[in-house]
Amino acid sequence: MERAALLGMAGLLPRMVSARKAVSYHQNQIHALPVVISTWRHGIPSNVAAMKVLEKGGSVLDAVEQGVRVPEGDPANHSVGLGGFPDRDGHVTLDASIMGPDGNAGSVCFLEGIVHPISVARKVMEETPHVMLSGDGALQFALQKGFKKTDLLTPAAKQKWQQWRQKHKYHPEINWENKPNEYHDTIGMLALDKNGDMAGACTTSGLAFKLHGRVGDSPIIGAGLYVDNAVGGATSTGMGELVMKTVGSFLVTELMRQGRSPQQACEEAVLRIVEKIPDNKNFQVGYLAMNKQGETGAYSLRKGFNYALYRDKQNRLLDARSYYTF
Ligand code: GLY
């Protein structure tokens, strides 16, 4: 790839592109596929796991599943899987969704007691005629498929919940998810393999200390995640209610279908939130998008959203631009 990049800079780009399918344009450079992009700092190790699958020739669906399983299994991560902060009644309830290049989709929501909801979502997609299973039904299905029931409420998460209960407040903070080593939000991931096929995954324990029964955007196909292998895909993080009300990831993908770049599409979807939900001052939303050429976009409502982009053998943490400068 380094050789390809040098040739591109030397003005030989068009010939390289016609000679190699697995090369795409990005900001006037060429990049080799595969590409993996995911939300927040926890995207860095997640991208590594996904890229490992792709480099070994594994499927793009395996890549996104393995990628997001990293934060799901990390008890130090308090917004995904094991160790996630509970709802205000002390239950850790998980939401996850997955989409493959064939347009198939699976999801679980309000699922308790399973460390890897993304893998249950994949089983829903591949082994049932349904798209979404919820709550006890999702748990029953997972147990039938051999998943083990685990107590997801770690001592550290329980302590935070007890502190929160003492204050009796219900005010989600802006970017609470981005406090280093303490909180992170949803992981949403998009991967494009060397053949240009895309898959996506999204998984979360949702908003900390939410009302019992609350489900966010992450398991809602078209809200927290959407992939159309003819166009590209998008995923979201932040306050799921704002994303659901604007069907964010589907909107971003459809805007790309109409010709917007991934960056333009993310910006327009954030603008839609600003226009339709003006009372947004306490909330953050971040979008990531990627098109079939491997171009990527990232944009958020407020400052502080970062993401991990693994391409051209580099896995980097980048800051997204935002609508508001605060
Ligand atoms: N974006 C995660 C949630 O709102 O649950």
mmCIF file of C-alpha atoms and ligand atoms in Angstrom:
data_model
loop_
_atom_site.group_PDB
_atom_site.id
_atom_site.type_symbol
_atom_site.label_atom_id
_atom_site.label_comp_id
_atom_site.label_asym_id
_atom_site.label_seq_id
_atom_site.Cartn_x
_atom_site.Cartn_y
_atom_site.Cartn_z
ATOM 1 C CA MET A 1 0.000 0.000 0.000
ATOM 2 C CA GLU A 2 2.825 2.441 0.758
ATOM 3 C CA ARG A 3 3.947 1.986 -2.839
ATOM 4 C CA ALA A 4 0.402 2.693 -4.062
ATOM 5 C CA ALA A 5 0.238 5.876 -1.987
ATOM 6 C CA LEU A 6 3.553 7.080 -3.404
ATOM 7 C CA LEU A 7 2.400 6.404 -6.937
ATOM 8 C CA GLY A 8 -0.801 8.274 -6.199
ATOM 9 C CA MET A 9 1.113 11.309 -5.041
ATOM 10 C CA ALA A 10 3.317 11.056 -8.129
ATOM 11 C CA GLY A 11 0.271 11.522 -10.356
ATOM 12 C CA LEU A 12 -0.187 7.891 -11.353
ATOM 13 C CA LEU A 13 -3.430 7.567 -9.433
ATOM 14 C CA PRO A 14 -5.896 6.861 -12.271
ATOM 15 C CA ARG A 15 -3.826 3.968 -13.566
ATOM 16 C CA MET A 16 -3.511 2.438 -10.109
ATOM 17 C CA VAL A 17 -7.235 2.688 -9.520
ATOM 18 C CA SER A 18 -8.100 0.967 -12.744
ATOM 19 C CA ALA A 19 -5.525 -1.732 -12.055
ATOM 20 C CA ARG A 20 -6.646 -2.564 -8.516
ATOM 21 C CA LYS A 21 -10.199 -3.059 -7.387
ATOM 22 C CA ALA A 22 -9.340 -2.933 -3.698
ATOM 23 C CA VAL A 23 -8.272 0.707 -3.717
ATOM 24 C CA SER A 24 -10.451 3.717 -2.996
ATOM 25 C CA TYR A 25 -10.167 7.503 -3.040
ATOM 26 C CA HIS A 26 -10.191 9.453 0.213
ATOM 27 C CA GLN A 27 -9.405 13.130 0.410
ATOM 28 C CA ASN A 28 -7.333 13.042 -2.777
ATOM 29 C CA GLN A 29 -5.340 10.041 -1.669
ATOM 30 C CA ILE A 30 -5.724 6.402 -2.385
ATOM 31 C CA HIS A 31 -6.210 3.838 0.283
ATOM 32 C CA ALA A 32 -6.143 0.111 0.257
ATOM 33 C CA LEU A 33 -9.147 -1.788 1.506
ATOM 34 C CA PRO A 34 -10.053 -3.102 4.048
ATOM 35 C CA VAL A 35 -11.166 -0.173 6.203
ATOM 36 C CA VAL A 36 -12.645 -0.321 9.709
ATOM 37 C CA ILE A 37 -14.163 2.653 11.540
ATOM 38 C CA SER A 38 -15.727 2.693 14.979
ATOM 39 C CA THR A 39 -16.895 5.051 17.686
ATOM 40 C CA TRP A 40 -14.855 6.358 20.600
ATOM 41 C CA ARG A 41 -11.523 5.379 22.084
ATOM 42 C CA HIS A 42 -12.636 1.793 22.661
ATOM 43 C CA GLY A 43 -12.752 1.621 18.848
ATOM 44 C CA ILE A 44 -8.952 1.321 18.765
ATOM 45 C CA PRO A 45 -8.655 -2.236 20.179
ATOM 46 C CA SER A 46 -11.967 -3.138 18.547
ATOM 47 C CA ASN A 47 -10.631 -2.132 15.134
ATOM 48 C CA VAL A 48 -7.544 -4.266 15.724
ATOM 49 C CA ALA A 49 -9.714 -7.317 16.377
ATOM 50 C CA ALA A 50 -11.838 -6.632 13.292
ATOM 51 C CA MET A 51 -8.838 -6.007 11.048
ATOM 52 C CA LYS A 52 -7.207 -9.230 12.234
ATOM 53 C CA VAL A 53 -10.220 -11.161 10.931
ATOM 54 C CA LEU A 54 -10.162 -9.326 7.593
ATOM 55 C CA GLU A 55 -6.428 -9.733 7.100
ATOM 56 C CA LYS A 56 -6.779 -13.474 7.621
ATOM 57 C CA GLY A 57 -9.427 -13.524 4.892
ATOM 58 C CA GLY A 58 -12.360 -13.863 7.313
ATOM 59 C CA SER A 59 -15.819 -12.539 6.510
ATOM 60 C CA VAL A 60 -16.716 -8.907 7.030
ATOM 61 C CA LEU A 61 -19.558 -10.031 9.296
ATOM 62 C CA ASP A 62 -17.113 -11.988 11.482
ATOM 63 C CA ALA A 63 -14.909 -8.893 11.537
ATOM 64 C CA VAL A 64 -17.526 -6.536 12.967
ATOM 65 C CA GLU A 65 -18.788 -9.156 15.415
ATOM 66 C CA GLN A 66 -15.288 -9.892 16.720
ATOM 67 C CA GLY A 67 -14.490 -6.189 16.778
ATOM 68 C CA VAL A 68 -17.336 -5.092 19.016
ATOM 69 C CA ARG A 69 -16.989 -8.124 21.281
ATOM 70 C CA VAL A 70 -13.833 -6.459 22.641
ATOM 71 C CA PRO A 71 -15.592 -3.696 24.635
ATOM 72 C CA GLU A 72 -18.528 -6.017 25.348
ATOM 73 C CA GLY A 73 -16.157 -8.311 27.257
ATOM 74 C CA ASP A 74 -14.214 -5.533 29.005
ATOM 75 C CA PRO A 75 -15.477 -5.013 32.573
ATOM 76 C CA ALA A 76 -13.686 -1.660 32.716
ATOM 77 C CA ASN A 77 -15.924 -0.314 29.949
ATOM 78 C CA HIS A 78 -19.065 1.011 31.582
ATOM 79 C CA SER A 79 -21.294 1.543 28.565
ATOM 80 C CA VAL A 80 -21.067 -1.767 26.697
ATOM 81 C CA GLY A 81 -21.676 -5.367 27.803
ATOM 82 C CA LEU A 82 -20.078 -6.707 31.001
ATOM 83 C CA GLY A 83 -19.550 -3.907 33.516
ATOM 84 C CA GLY A 84 -22.056 -1.610 31.801
ATOM 85 C CA PHE A 85 -23.793 0.835 34.102
ATOM 86 C CA PRO A 86 -27.238 -0.427 35.102
ATOM 87 C CA ASP A 87 -30.616 1.212 34.770
ATOM 88 C CA ARG A 88 -31.945 3.092 37.772
ATOM 89 C CA ASP A 89 -33.276 -0.129 39.281
ATOM 90 C CA GLY A 90 -29.867 -1.801 39.110
ATOM 91 C CA HIS A 91 -30.402 -3.994 36.016
ATOM 92 C CA VAL A 92 -27.760 -4.035 33.266
ATOM 93 C CA THR A 93 -29.837 -4.232 30.079
ATOM 94 C CA LEU A 94 -28.127 -4.519 26.708
ATOM 95 C CA ASP A 95 -29.020 -3.512 23.141
ATOM 96 C CA ALA A 96 -27.177 -4.654 19.982
ATOM 97 C CA SER A 97 -27.624 -4.921 16.230
ATOM 98 C CA ILE A 98 -25.736 -6.284 13.254
ATOM 99 C CA MET A 99 -26.158 -5.994 9.477
ATOM 100 C CA GLY A 100 -24.390 -7.862 6.713
ATOM 101 C CA PRO A 101 -23.633 -7.150 3.075
ATOM 102 C CA ASP A 102 -26.632 -9.210 1.977
ATOM 103 C CA GLY A 103 -28.961 -6.718 3.706
ATOM 104 C CA ASN A 104 -29.792 -9.168 6.447
ATOM 105 C CA ALA A 105 -30.171 -7.754 9.945
ATOM 106 C CA GLY A 106 -30.494 -8.996 13.508
ATOM 107 C CA SER A 107 -30.866 -7.344 16.867
ATOM 108 C CA VAL A 108 -31.593 -7.812 20.536
ATOM 109 C CA CYS A 109 -32.830 -5.282 23.023
ATOM 110 C CA PHE A 110 -33.460 -5.112 26.775
ATOM 111 C CA LEU A 111 -31.367 -8.262 27.136
ATOM 112 C CA GLU A 112 -29.956 -9.124 30.557
ATOM 113 C CA GLY A 113 -27.276 -11.565 31.653
ATOM 114 C CA ILE A 114 -25.398 -12.159 28.384
ATOM 115 C CA VAL A 115 -21.894 -10.745 27.921
ATOM 116 C CA HIS A 116 -21.987 -10.682 24.101
ATOM 117 C CA PRO A 117 -25.376 -9.431 22.867
ATOM 118 C CA ILE A 118 -23.878 -8.845 19.409
ATOM 119 C CA SER A 119 -23.413 -12.590 18.971
ATOM 120 C CA VAL A 120 -27.014 -13.188 20.024
ATOM 121 C CA ALA A 121 -28.116 -10.555 17.488
ATOM 122 C CA ARG A 122 -26.174 -12.414 14.815
ATOM 123 C CA LYS A 123 -27.912 -15.669 15.741
ATOM 124 C CA VAL A 124 -31.292 -13.901 15.530
ATOM 125 C CA MET A 125 -30.290 -12.761 12.038
ATOM 126 C CA GLU A 126 -28.977 -16.106 10.832
ATOM 127 C CA GLU A 127 -31.061 -18.658 12.672
ATOM 128 C CA THR A 128 -34.549 -17.154 12.960
ATOM 129 C CA PRO A 129 -37.014 -15.598 10.514
ATOM 130 C CA HIS A 130 -37.036 -12.462 12.729
ATOM 131 C CA VAL A 131 -34.992 -9.292 13.055
ATOM 132 C CA MET A 132 -35.349 -8.389 16.737
ATOM 133 C CA LEU A 133 -35.829 -10.278 20.000
ATOM 134 C CA SER A 134 -36.315 -8.475 23.288
ATOM 135 C CA GLY A 135 -36.054 -8.999 27.032
ATOM 136 C CA ASP A 136 -36.858 -12.418 28.437
ATOM 137 C CA GLY A 137 -37.516 -13.824 24.969
ATOM 138 C CA ALA A 138 -34.056 -12.759 23.821
ATOM 139 C CA LEU A 139 -32.506 -14.281 26.958
ATOM 140 C CA GLN A 140 -34.396 -17.534 26.500
ATOM 141 C CA PHE A 141 -33.239 -17.677 22.870
ATOM 142 C CA ALA A 142 -29.625 -16.973 23.875
ATOM 143 C CA LEU A 143 -29.660 -19.729 26.511
ATOM 144 C CA GLN A 144 -31.122 -22.168 23.977
ATOM 145 C CA LYS A 145 -28.256 -21.278 21.645
ATOM 146 C CA GLY A 146 -25.690 -22.108 24.322
ATOM 147 C CA PHE A 147 -24.848 -18.656 25.701
ATOM 148 C CA LYS A 148 -24.088 -18.663 29.416
ATOM 149 C CA LYS A 149 -25.942 -16.461 31.885
ATOM 150 C CA THR A 150 -23.584 -14.072 33.713
ATOM 151 C CA ASP A 151 -24.087 -11.354 36.293
ATOM 152 C CA LEU A 152 -23.142 -8.239 34.303
ATOM 153 C CA LEU A 153 -23.249 -5.829 37.258
ATOM 154 C CA THR A 154 -19.617 -5.570 38.354
ATOM 155 C CA PRO A 155 -18.720 -4.214 41.817
ATOM 156 C CA ALA A 156 -17.411 -0.985 40.226
ATOM 157 C CA ALA A 157 -20.626 -0.393 38.251
ATOM 158 C CA LYS A 158 -22.725 -1.230 41.303
ATOM 159 C CA GLN A 159 -20.823 1.310 43.377
ATOM 160 C CA LYS A 160 -21.423 4.045 40.762
ATOM 161 C CA TRP A 161 -25.088 3.166 40.633
ATOM 162 C CA GLN A 162 -25.371 3.358 44.416
ATOM 163 C CA GLN A 163 -23.673 6.767 44.400
ATOM 164 C CA TRP A 164 -26.080 7.913 41.698
ATOM 165 C CA ARG A 165 -29.083 6.643 43.663
ATOM 166 C CA GLN A 166 -28.038 8.664 46.684
ATOM 167 C CA LYS A 167 -28.296 11.833 44.612
ATOM 168 C CA HIS A 168 -31.661 10.783 43.055
ATOM 169 C CA LYS A 169 -31.071 12.765 39.932
ATOM 170 C CA TYR A 170 -31.941 11.915 36.378
ATOM 171 C CA HIS A 171 -29.872 14.276 34.286
ATOM 172 C CA PRO A 172 -27.759 12.701 31.554
ATOM 173 C CA GLU A 173 -24.562 14.676 31.103
ATOM 174 C CA ILE A 174 -23.110 15.822 27.797
ATOM 175 C CA ASN A 175 -20.261 13.554 26.779
ATOM 176 C CA TRP A 176 -20.403 11.689 30.058
ATOM 177 C CA GLU A 177 -19.344 8.789 27.905
ATOM 178 C CA ASN A 178 -16.051 10.360 26.950
ATOM 179 C CA LYS A 179 -14.434 10.775 30.340
ATOM 180 C CA PRO A 180 -11.153 8.912 29.900
ATOM 181 C CA ASN A 181 -11.014 5.501 31.528
ATOM 182 C CA GLU A 182 -14.342 6.023 33.178
ATOM 183 C CA TYR A 183 -17.239 6.218 30.757
ATOM 184 C CA HIS A 184 -17.617 5.485 27.074
ATOM 185 C CA ASP A 185 -20.713 5.259 24.977
ATOM 186 C CA THR A 186 -21.980 2.747 22.457
ATOM 187 C CA ILE A 187 -19.605 1.117 20.069
ATOM 188 C CA GLY A 188 -20.788 1.368 16.472
ATOM 189 C CA MET A 189 -18.531 -0.166 13.834
ATOM 190 C CA LEU A 190 -18.503 -0.294 10.031
ATOM 191 C CA ALA A 191 -16.084 -2.472 8.052
ATOM 192 C CA LEU A 192 -15.393 -2.678 4.340
ATOM 193 C CA ASP A 193 -13.477 -5.765 3.236
ATOM 194 C CA LYS A 194 -10.992 -6.085 0.400
ATOM 195 C CA ASN A 195 -13.789 -6.920 -2.032
ATOM 196 C CA GLY A 196 -15.701 -3.779 -1.083
ATOM 197 C CA ASP A 197 -18.388 -5.578 0.925
ATOM 198 C CA MET A 198 -19.666 -3.860 4.059
ATOM 199 C CA ALA A 199 -21.041 -4.959 7.425
ATOM 200 C CA GLY A 200 -21.848 -3.063 10.599
ATOM 201 C CA ALA A 201 -22.413 -3.716 14.288
ATOM 202 C CA CYS A 202 -23.585 -1.625 17.193
ATOM 203 C CA THR A 203 -23.771 -2.597 20.881
ATOM 204 C CA THR A 204 -24.352 -0.824 24.186
ATOM 205 C CA SER A 205 -25.643 -1.009 27.721
ATOM 206 C CA GLY A 206 -27.423 2.228 26.837
ATOM 207 C CA LEU A 207 -27.860 5.338 28.807
ATOM 208 C CA ALA A 208 -26.573 4.943 32.363
ATOM 209 C CA PHE A 209 -29.289 4.883 35.038
ATOM 210 C CA LYS A 210 -32.073 4.949 32.449
ATOM 211 C CA LEU A 211 -35.656 4.007 33.292
ATOM 212 C CA HIS A 212 -36.151 0.241 33.512
ATOM 213 C CA GLY A 213 -37.352 -0.935 30.102
ATOM 214 C CA ARG A 214 -35.798 1.904 28.135
ATOM 215 C CA VAL A 215 -34.382 0.837 24.761
ATOM 216 C CA GLY A 216 -32.138 3.176 22.772
ATOM 217 C CA ASP A 217 -31.221 3.562 19.131
ATOM 218 C CA SER A 218 -28.504 0.898 18.967
ATOM 219 C CA PRO A 219 -30.735 -2.144 18.324
ATOM 220 C CA ILE A 220 -33.114 -0.263 16.015
ATOM 221 C CA ILE A 221 -32.219 -1.002 12.407
ATOM 222 C CA GLY A 222 -32.061 2.349 10.627
ATOM 223 C CA ALA A 223 -31.508 4.325 13.835
ATOM 224 C CA GLY A 224 -28.290 3.111 15.506
ATOM 225 C CA LEU A 225 -27.075 1.165 12.488
ATOM 226 C CA TYR A 226 -27.763 0.812 8.809
ATOM 227 C CA VAL A 227 -25.837 -0.862 5.995
ATOM 228 C CA ASP A 228 -26.797 -0.993 2.347
ATOM 229 C CA ASN A 229 -24.076 -2.804 0.475
ATOM 230 C CA ALA A 230 -24.931 -0.870 -2.690
ATOM 231 C CA VAL A 231 -24.255 2.476 -1.017
ATOM 232 C CA GLY A 232 -22.460 2.240 2.340
ATOM 233 C CA GLY A 233 -23.501 2.458 5.944
ATOM 234 C CA ALA A 234 -23.755 4.539 9.082
ATOM 235 C CA THR A 235 -23.833 4.124 12.831
ATOM 236 C CA SER A 236 -24.518 6.405 15.765
ATOM 237 C CA THR A 237 -23.618 7.062 19.370
ATOM 238 C CA GLY A 238 -24.959 9.358 22.030
ATOM 239 C CA MET A 239 -28.506 10.086 23.088
ATOM 240 C CA GLY A 240 -30.479 7.442 21.240
ATOM 241 C CA GLU A 241 -33.799 9.257 21.549
ATOM 242 C CA LEU A 242 -32.590 11.992 19.186
ATOM 243 C CA VAL A 243 -31.328 9.417 16.706
ATOM 244 C CA MET A 244 -34.545 7.391 16.795
ATOM 245 C CA LYS A 245 -36.708 10.469 16.210
ATOM 246 C CA THR A 246 -34.750 11.230 13.043
ATOM 247 C CA VAL A 247 -34.002 7.617 11.938
ATOM 248 C CA GLY A 248 -30.403 8.755 11.811
ATOM 249 C CA SER A 249 -28.338 5.942 10.302
ATOM 250 C CA PHE A 250 -30.877 5.273 7.563
ATOM 251 C CA LEU A 251 -30.985 8.996 6.841
ATOM 252 C CA VAL A 252 -27.194 9.173 6.508
ATOM 253 C CA THR A 253 -27.157 6.165 4.196
ATOM 254 C CA GLU A 254 -29.963 7.528 2.027
ATOM 255 C CA LEU A 255 -28.186 10.880 1.757
ATOM 256 C CA MET A 256 -25.110 9.036 0.495
ATOM 257 C CA ARG A 257 -27.326 7.230 -2.014
ATOM 258 C CA GLN A 258 -28.430 10.667 -3.259
ATOM 259 C CA GLY A 259 -24.812 11.648 -3.817
ATOM 260 C CA ARG A 260 -23.621 13.216 -0.558
ATOM 261 C CA SER A 261 -20.181 12.279 0.686
ATOM 262 C CA PRO A 262 -20.141 10.416 4.022
ATOM 263 C CA GLN A 263 -19.025 13.648 5.714
ATOM 264 C CA GLN A 264 -21.816 15.717 4.123
ATOM 265 C CA ALA A 265 -24.362 13.041 5.007
ATOM 266 C CA CYS A 266 -23.315 12.953 8.689
ATOM 267 C CA GLU A 267 -23.469 16.754 8.862
ATOM 268 C CA GLU A 268 -26.924 16.852 7.319
ATOM 269 C CA ALA A 269 -28.227 14.229 9.740
ATOM 270 C CA VAL A 270 -26.943 16.265 12.701
ATOM 271 C CA LEU A 271 -28.533 19.374 11.206
ATOM 272 C CA ARG A 272 -31.819 17.456 11.028
ATOM 273 C CA ILE A 273 -31.606 16.913 14.808
ATOM 274 C CA VAL A 274 -30.874 20.597 15.370
ATOM 275 C CA GLU A 275 -33.882 21.595 13.244
ATOM 276 C CA LYS A 276 -36.368 19.009 14.457
ATOM 277 C CA ILE A 277 -35.305 18.797 18.099
ATOM 278 C CA PRO A 278 -34.202 22.292 19.105
ATOM 279 C CA ASP A 279 -34.314 21.361 22.782
ATOM 280 C CA ASN A 280 -31.106 19.360 22.510
ATOM 281 C CA LYS A 281 -28.790 21.297 24.764
ATOM 282 C CA ASN A 282 -28.194 18.500 27.258
ATOM 283 C CA PHE A 283 -27.431 15.873 24.681
ATOM 284 C CA GLN A 284 -24.738 14.548 22.414
ATOM 285 C CA VAL A 285 -25.096 12.552 19.186
ATOM 286 C CA GLY A 286 -22.266 11.383 16.949
ATOM 287 C CA TYR A 287 -22.478 9.776 13.507
ATOM 288 C CA LEU A 288 -19.955 7.754 11.564
ATOM 289 C CA ALA A 289 -20.453 6.845 7.909
ATOM 290 C CA MET A 290 -18.558 5.043 5.193
ATOM 291 C CA ASN A 291 -19.360 4.651 1.524
ATOM 292 C CA LYS A 292 -18.531 1.821 -0.837
ATOM 293 C CA GLN A 293 -15.337 3.572 -1.936
ATOM 294 C CA GLY A 294 -14.084 3.524 1.654
ATOM 295 C CA GLU A 295 -14.511 7.273 2.141
ATOM 296 C CA THR A 296 -15.498 8.037 5.709
ATOM 297 C CA GLY A 297 -17.355 10.783 7.549
ATOM 298 C CA ALA A 298 -17.812 11.731 11.199
ATOM 299 C CA TYR A 299 -19.774 14.535 12.793
ATOM 300 C CA SER A 300 -21.411 15.234 16.129
ATOM 301 C CA LEU A 301 -23.894 17.563 17.700
ATOM 302 C CA ARG A 302 -21.463 18.724 20.368
ATOM 303 C CA LYS A 303 -17.741 18.826 20.846
ATOM 304 C CA GLY A 304 -15.929 15.806 22.236
ATOM 305 C CA PHE A 305 -16.839 12.930 19.929
ATOM 306 C CA ASN A 306 -13.890 10.884 18.762
ATOM 307 C CA TYR A 307 -13.572 7.753 16.692
ATOM 308 C CA ALA A 308 -11.064 5.161 15.553
ATOM 309 C CA LEU A 309 -10.211 4.769 11.870
ATOM 310 C CA TYR A 310 -8.070 1.836 10.746
ATOM 311 C CA ARG A 311 -6.896 2.096 7.180
ATOM 312 C CA ASP A 312 -3.615 1.960 5.281
ATOM 313 C CA LYS A 313 -2.128 -0.060 8.154
ATOM 314 C CA GLN A 314 -2.741 2.794 10.590
ATOM 315 C CA ASN A 315 -5.272 2.696 13.421
ATOM 316 C CA ARG A 316 -5.824 6.264 14.589
ATOM 317 C CA LEU A 317 -8.020 8.032 17.117
ATOM 318 C CA LEU A 318 -9.505 11.131 15.463
ATOM 319 C CA ASP A 319 -11.637 14.007 16.705
ATOM 320 C CA ALA A 320 -14.887 14.575 14.842
ATOM 321 C CA ARG A 321 -16.027 18.069 13.976
ATOM 322 C CA SER A 322 -19.240 19.183 15.618
ATOM 323 C CA TYR A 323 -22.235 21.469 14.977
ATOM 324 C CA TYR A 324 -21.900 23.299 18.275
ATOM 325 C CA THR A 325 -18.486 24.366 19.454
ATOM 326 C CA PHE A 326 -19.232 23.435 23.062
HETATM 327 N N1 GLY B 1 -26.790 5.377 21.808
HETATM 328 C C1 GLY B 1 -27.013 4.529 22.872
HETATM 329 C C2 GLY B 1 -28.291 4.739 23.579
HETATM 330 O O1 GLY B 1 -28.870 5.806 23.535
HETATM 331 O O2 GLY B 1 -28.733 3.816 24.216
#
